Amino acid sequence: INTSVNGASFKTGGSVEVRYGRYDSLRGSLDANLVLLEDELALRVSMLDDHTKYEQRPAFNRDQRVFGALRYD
């Protein structure tokens, strides 16, 4: 299993990724980190929607994930 967990940090930022592949495969991901209270409270949300299709029909793989992390210091 190739997964990792990103923790919330006190830096606002994020990324969006969309990939289109063979046999109409589609993968989208969102990673957002938001500082709610400076140097005190941060929130991180990560989402994934992966629909991989293969040459052989009806073979496919569907993966949907949502992860949230909160940091309070």
CSV table of N, CA and C in Angstrom, one decimal:
chain,number,residue,atom,x,y,z
A,1,ILE,N,0.8,-1.2,0.0
A,1,ILE,CA,0.0,0.0,0.0
A,1,ILE,C,0.9,1.2,0.0
A,2,ASN,N,0.7,2.1,-1.0
A,2,ASN,CA,1.5,3.3,-1.1
A,2,ASN,C,0.6,4.5,-0.6
A,3,THR,N,0.5,4.7,0.7
A,3,THR,CA,-0.2,5.8,1.2
A,3,THR,C,0.6,6.5,2.3
A,4,SER,N,0.4,7.8,2.5
A,4,SER,CA,1.0,8.5,3.5
A,4,SER,C,0.0,9.5,4.1
A,5,VAL,N,0.2,10.0,5.3
A,5,VAL,CA,-0.6,10.9,6.0
A,5,VAL,C,0.1,12.2,6.1
A,6,ASN,N,-0.5,13.3,5.7
A,6,ASN,CA,0.0,14.6,5.8
A,6,ASN,C,-0.6,15.3,7.0
A,7,GLY,N,0.2,15.8,7.9
A,7,GLY,CA,-0.4,16.5,9.1
A,7,GLY,C,-0.6,18.0,8.8
A,8,ALA,N,-1.4,18.6,9.6
A,8,ALA,CA,-1.7,20.1,9.5
A,8,ALA,C,-0.5,20.8,9.9
A,9,SER,N,-0.2,22.0,9.3
A,9,SER,CA,0.9,22.8,9.6
A,9,SER,C,0.5,24.3,9.6
A,10,PHE,N,1.3,25.1,10.2
A,10,PHE,CA,1.0,26.5,10.3
A,10,PHE,C,1.4,27.3,9.1
A,11,LYS,N,1.1,26.8,7.9
A,11,LYS,CA,1.4,27.5,6.7
A,11,LYS,C,0.3,27.2,5.7
A,12,THR,N,-0.4,28.3,5.2
A,12,THR,CA,-1.5,28.1,4.3
A,12,THR,C,-1.0,27.7,2.9
A,13,GLY,N,-1.6,26.7,2.3
A,13,GLY,CA,-1.2,26.3,0.9
A,13,GLY,C,-2.0,25.1,0.5
A,14,GLY,N,-1.7,24.6,-0.7
A,14,GLY,CA,-2.4,23.4,-1.1
A,14,GLY,C,-2.0,23.1,-2.6
A,15,SER,N,-2.7,22.1,-3.1
A,15,SER,CA,-2.5,21.7,-4.5
A,15,SER,C,-3.7,20.9,-5.0
A,16,VAL,N,-3.8,21.0,-6.3
A,16,VAL,CA,-4.9,20.3,-7.0
A,16,VAL,C,-4.2,19.6,-8.2
A,17,GLU,N,-4.6,18.3,-8.4
A,17,GLU,CA,-4.0,17.5,-9.4
A,17,GLU,C,-5.1,16.8,-10.2
A,18,VAL,N,-5.1,16.8,-11.5
A,18,VAL,CA,-6.0,16.0,-12.3
A,18,VAL,C,-5.1,15.3,-13.4
A,19,ARG,N,-5.4,14.0,-13.5
A,19,ARG,CA,-4.6,13.2,-14.5
A,19,ARG,C,-5.6,12.4,-15.3
A,20,TYR,N,-5.4,12.3,-16.6
A,20,TYR,CA,-6.2,11.5,-17.5
A,20,TYR,C,-5.2,10.5,-18.1
A,21,GLY,N,-5.6,9.2,-18.2
A,21,GLY,CA,-4.8,8.2,-18.7
A,21,GLY,C,-5.4,7.3,-19.7
A,22,ARG,N,-4.7,6.2,-19.9
A,22,ARG,CA,-5.2,5.2,-20.9
A,22,ARG,C,-6.6,4.6,-20.5
A,23,TYR,N,-7.3,4.3,-21.6
A,23,TYR,CA,-8.6,3.7,-21.4
A,23,TYR,C,-9.6,4.5,-20.6
A,24,ASP,N,-9.5,5.8,-20.7
A,24,ASP,CA,-10.4,6.8,-20.0
A,24,ASP,C,-10.2,6.8,-18.5
A,25,SER,N,-9.0,6.5,-18.0
A,25,SER,CA,-8.8,6.5,-16.6
A,25,SER,C,-8.7,8.0,-16.1
A,26,LEU,N,-9.2,8.3,-14.9
A,26,LEU,CA,-9.2,9.6,-14.4
A,26,LEU,C,-8.9,9.6,-12.9
A,27,ARG,N,-8.0,10.5,-12.5
A,27,ARG,CA,-7.6,10.7,-11.1
A,27,ARG,C,-7.6,12.1,-10.8
A,28,GLY,N,-8.2,12.5,-9.7
A,28,GLY,CA,-8.2,13.8,-9.2
A,28,GLY,C,-7.9,13.9,-7.7
A,29,SER,N,-7.1,14.8,-7.3
A,29,SER,CA,-6.7,15.0,-5.9
A,29,SER,C,-6.7,16.4,-5.5
A,30,LEU,N,-7.0,16.7,-4.2
A,30,LEU,CA,-7.0,18.0,-3.6
A,30,LEU,C,-6.3,17.9,-2.3
A,31,ASP,N,-5.4,18.8,-2.0
A,31,ASP,CA,-4.7,18.9,-0.7
A,31,ASP,C,-4.7,20.4,-0.3
A,32,ALA,N,-5.4,20.7,0.8
A,32,ALA,CA,-5.5,22.1,1.3
A,32,ALA,C,-5.1,22.2,2.8
A,33,ASN,N,-4.3,23.1,3.1
A,33,ASN,CA,-3.9,23.4,4.5
A,33,ASN,C,-4.3,24.8,4.7
A,34,LEU,N,-5.0,25.1,5.8
A,34,LEU,CA,-5.5,26.4,6.1
A,34,LEU,C,-5.2,26.7,7.6
A,35,VAL,N,-4.6,27.9,7.8
A,35,VAL,CA,-4.3,28.4,9.1
A,35,VAL,C,-5.5,29.2,9.6
A,36,LEU,N,-6.2,28.7,10.6
A,36,LEU,CA,-7.4,29.3,11.1
A,36,LEU,C,-7.1,30.4,12.2
A,37,LEU,N,-6.1,30.1,13.1
A,37,LEU,CA,-5.6,31.1,14.0
A,37,LEU,C,-4.1,31.0,14.0
A,38,GLU,N,-3.4,32.1,13.7
A,38,GLU,CA,-2.0,32.1,13.5
A,38,GLU,C,-1.2,31.5,14.6
A,39,ASP,N,-0.4,30.6,14.3
A,39,ASP,CA,0.5,29.8,15.2
A,39,ASP,C,-0.3,29.2,16.4
A,40,GLU,N,-1.6,28.9,16.1
A,40,GLU,CA,-2.4,28.3,17.1
A,40,GLU,C,-3.3,27.1,16.6
A,41,LEU,N,-4.0,27.4,15.5
A,41,LEU,CA,-4.9,26.4,15.0
A,41,LEU,C,-4.8,26.3,13.4
A,42,ALA,N,-4.7,25.0,13.0
A,42,ALA,CA,-4.6,24.8,11.5
A,42,ALA,C,-5.4,23.5,11.1
A,43,LEU,N,-5.9,23.5,9.9
A,43,LEU,CA,-6.8,22.5,9.4
A,43,LEU,C,-6.2,22.0,8.1
A,44,ARG,N,-6.2,20.7,7.8
A,44,ARG,CA,-5.7,20.1,6.5
A,44,ARG,C,-6.8,19.1,6.1
A,45,VAL,N,-7.1,19.3,4.8
A,45,VAL,CA,-8.1,18.3,4.2
A,45,VAL,C,-7.4,17.8,2.9
A,46,SER,N,-7.5,16.5,2.7
A,46,SER,CA,-7.0,15.8,1.5
A,46,SER,C,-8.1,14.9,0.9
A,47,MET,N,-8.3,15.0,-0.4
A,47,MET,CA,-9.3,14.2,-1.0
A,47,MET,C,-8.7,13.5,-2.3
A,48,LEU,N,-9.2,12.3,-2.6
A,48,LEU,CA,-8.7,11.6,-3.8
A,48,LEU,C,-9.9,10.9,-4.4
A,49,ASP,N,-10.0,11.0,-5.7
A,49,ASP,CA,-11.0,10.2,-6.5
A,49,ASP,C,-10.2,9.6,-7.7
A,50,ASP,N,-10.0,8.3,-7.7
A,50,ASP,CA,-9.2,7.6,-8.7
A,50,ASP,C,-10.1,6.5,-9.3
A,51,HIS,N,-10.3,6.7,-10.6
A,51,HIS,CA,-11.0,5.7,-11.4
A,51,HIS,C,-10.1,5.2,-12.5
A,52,THR,N,-9.5,4.0,-12.2
A,52,THR,CA,-8.5,3.5,-13.2
A,52,THR,C,-9.3,2.4,-14.0
A,53,LYS,N,-9.1,2.5,-15.3
A,53,LYS,CA,-9.7,1.5,-16.2
A,53,LYS,C,-8.6,0.7,-16.9
A,54,TYR,N,-8.9,-0.5,-17.3
A,54,TYR,CA,-7.9,-1.3,-18.0
A,54,TYR,C,-8.4,-1.8,-19.4
A,55,GLU,N,-7.5,-2.3,-20.2
A,55,GLU,CA,-7.9,-2.7,-21.5
A,55,GLU,C,-8.9,-3.8,-21.5
A,56,GLN,N,-8.8,-4.7,-20.5
A,56,GLN,CA,-9.8,-5.8,-20.4
A,56,GLN,C,-11.1,-5.3,-19.8
A,57,ARG,N,-12.2,-5.5,-20.4
A,57,ARG,CA,-13.4,-5.0,-19.9
A,57,ARG,C,-14.2,-6.1,-19.2
A,58,PRO,N,-14.8,-5.9,-18.1
A,58,PRO,CA,-15.1,-4.7,-17.4
A,58,PRO,C,-14.2,-4.4,-16.2
A,59,ALA,N,-12.9,-4.7,-16.4
A,59,ALA,CA,-11.9,-4.5,-15.3
A,59,ALA,C,-11.7,-3.0,-15.0
A,60,PHE,N,-11.8,-2.7,-13.7
A,60,PHE,CA,-11.5,-1.3,-13.3
A,60,PHE,C,-11.2,-1.3,-11.8
A,61,ASN,N,-10.7,-0.2,-11.3
A,61,ASN,CA,-10.4,0.0,-9.9
A,61,ASN,C,-10.9,1.4,-9.5
A,62,ARG,N,-11.8,1.5,-8.5
A,62,ARG,CA,-12.3,2.8,-8.0
A,62,ARG,C,-11.9,3.0,-6.6
A,63,ASP,N,-11.2,4.1,-6.3
A,63,ASP,CA,-10.7,4.5,-5.0
A,63,ASP,C,-11.1,5.9,-4.7
A,64,GLN,N,-11.8,6.1,-3.6
A,64,GLN,CA,-12.2,7.4,-3.1
A,64,GLN,C,-11.8,7.5,-1.6
A,65,ARG,N,-11.1,8.6,-1.3
A,65,ARG,CA,-10.7,8.8,0.1
A,65,ARG,C,-10.8,10.3,0.5
A,66,VAL,N,-11.1,10.5,1.7
A,66,VAL,CA,-11.1,11.8,2.3
A,66,VAL,C,-10.4,11.7,3.7
A,67,PHE,N,-9.5,12.7,3.9
A,67,PHE,CA,-8.7,12.7,5.2
A,67,PHE,C,-8.7,14.1,5.7
A,68,GLY,N,-8.8,14.3,7.0
A,68,GLY,CA,-8.7,15.6,7.7
A,68,GLY,C,-7.8,15.5,8.9
A,69,ALA,N,-7.1,16.6,9.1
A,69,ALA,CA,-6.2,16.7,10.3
A,69,ALA,C,-6.4,18.1,10.9
A,70,LEU,N,-6.3,18.1,12.2
A,70,LEU,CA,-6.4,19.4,12.9
A,70,LEU,C,-5.2,19.5,13.8
A,71,ARG,N,-4.6,20.7,13.9
A,71,ARG,CA,-3.4,20.9,14.8
A,71,ARG,C,-3.7,22.1,15.6
A,72,TYR,N,-3.6,21.9,16.9
A,72,TYR,CA,-3.8,23.0,17.9
A,72,TYR,C,-2.6,23.1,18.9
A,73,ASP,N,-2.0,24.2,18.9
A,73,ASP,CA,-0.8,24.4,19.8
A,73,ASP,C,-1.1,25.6,20.7
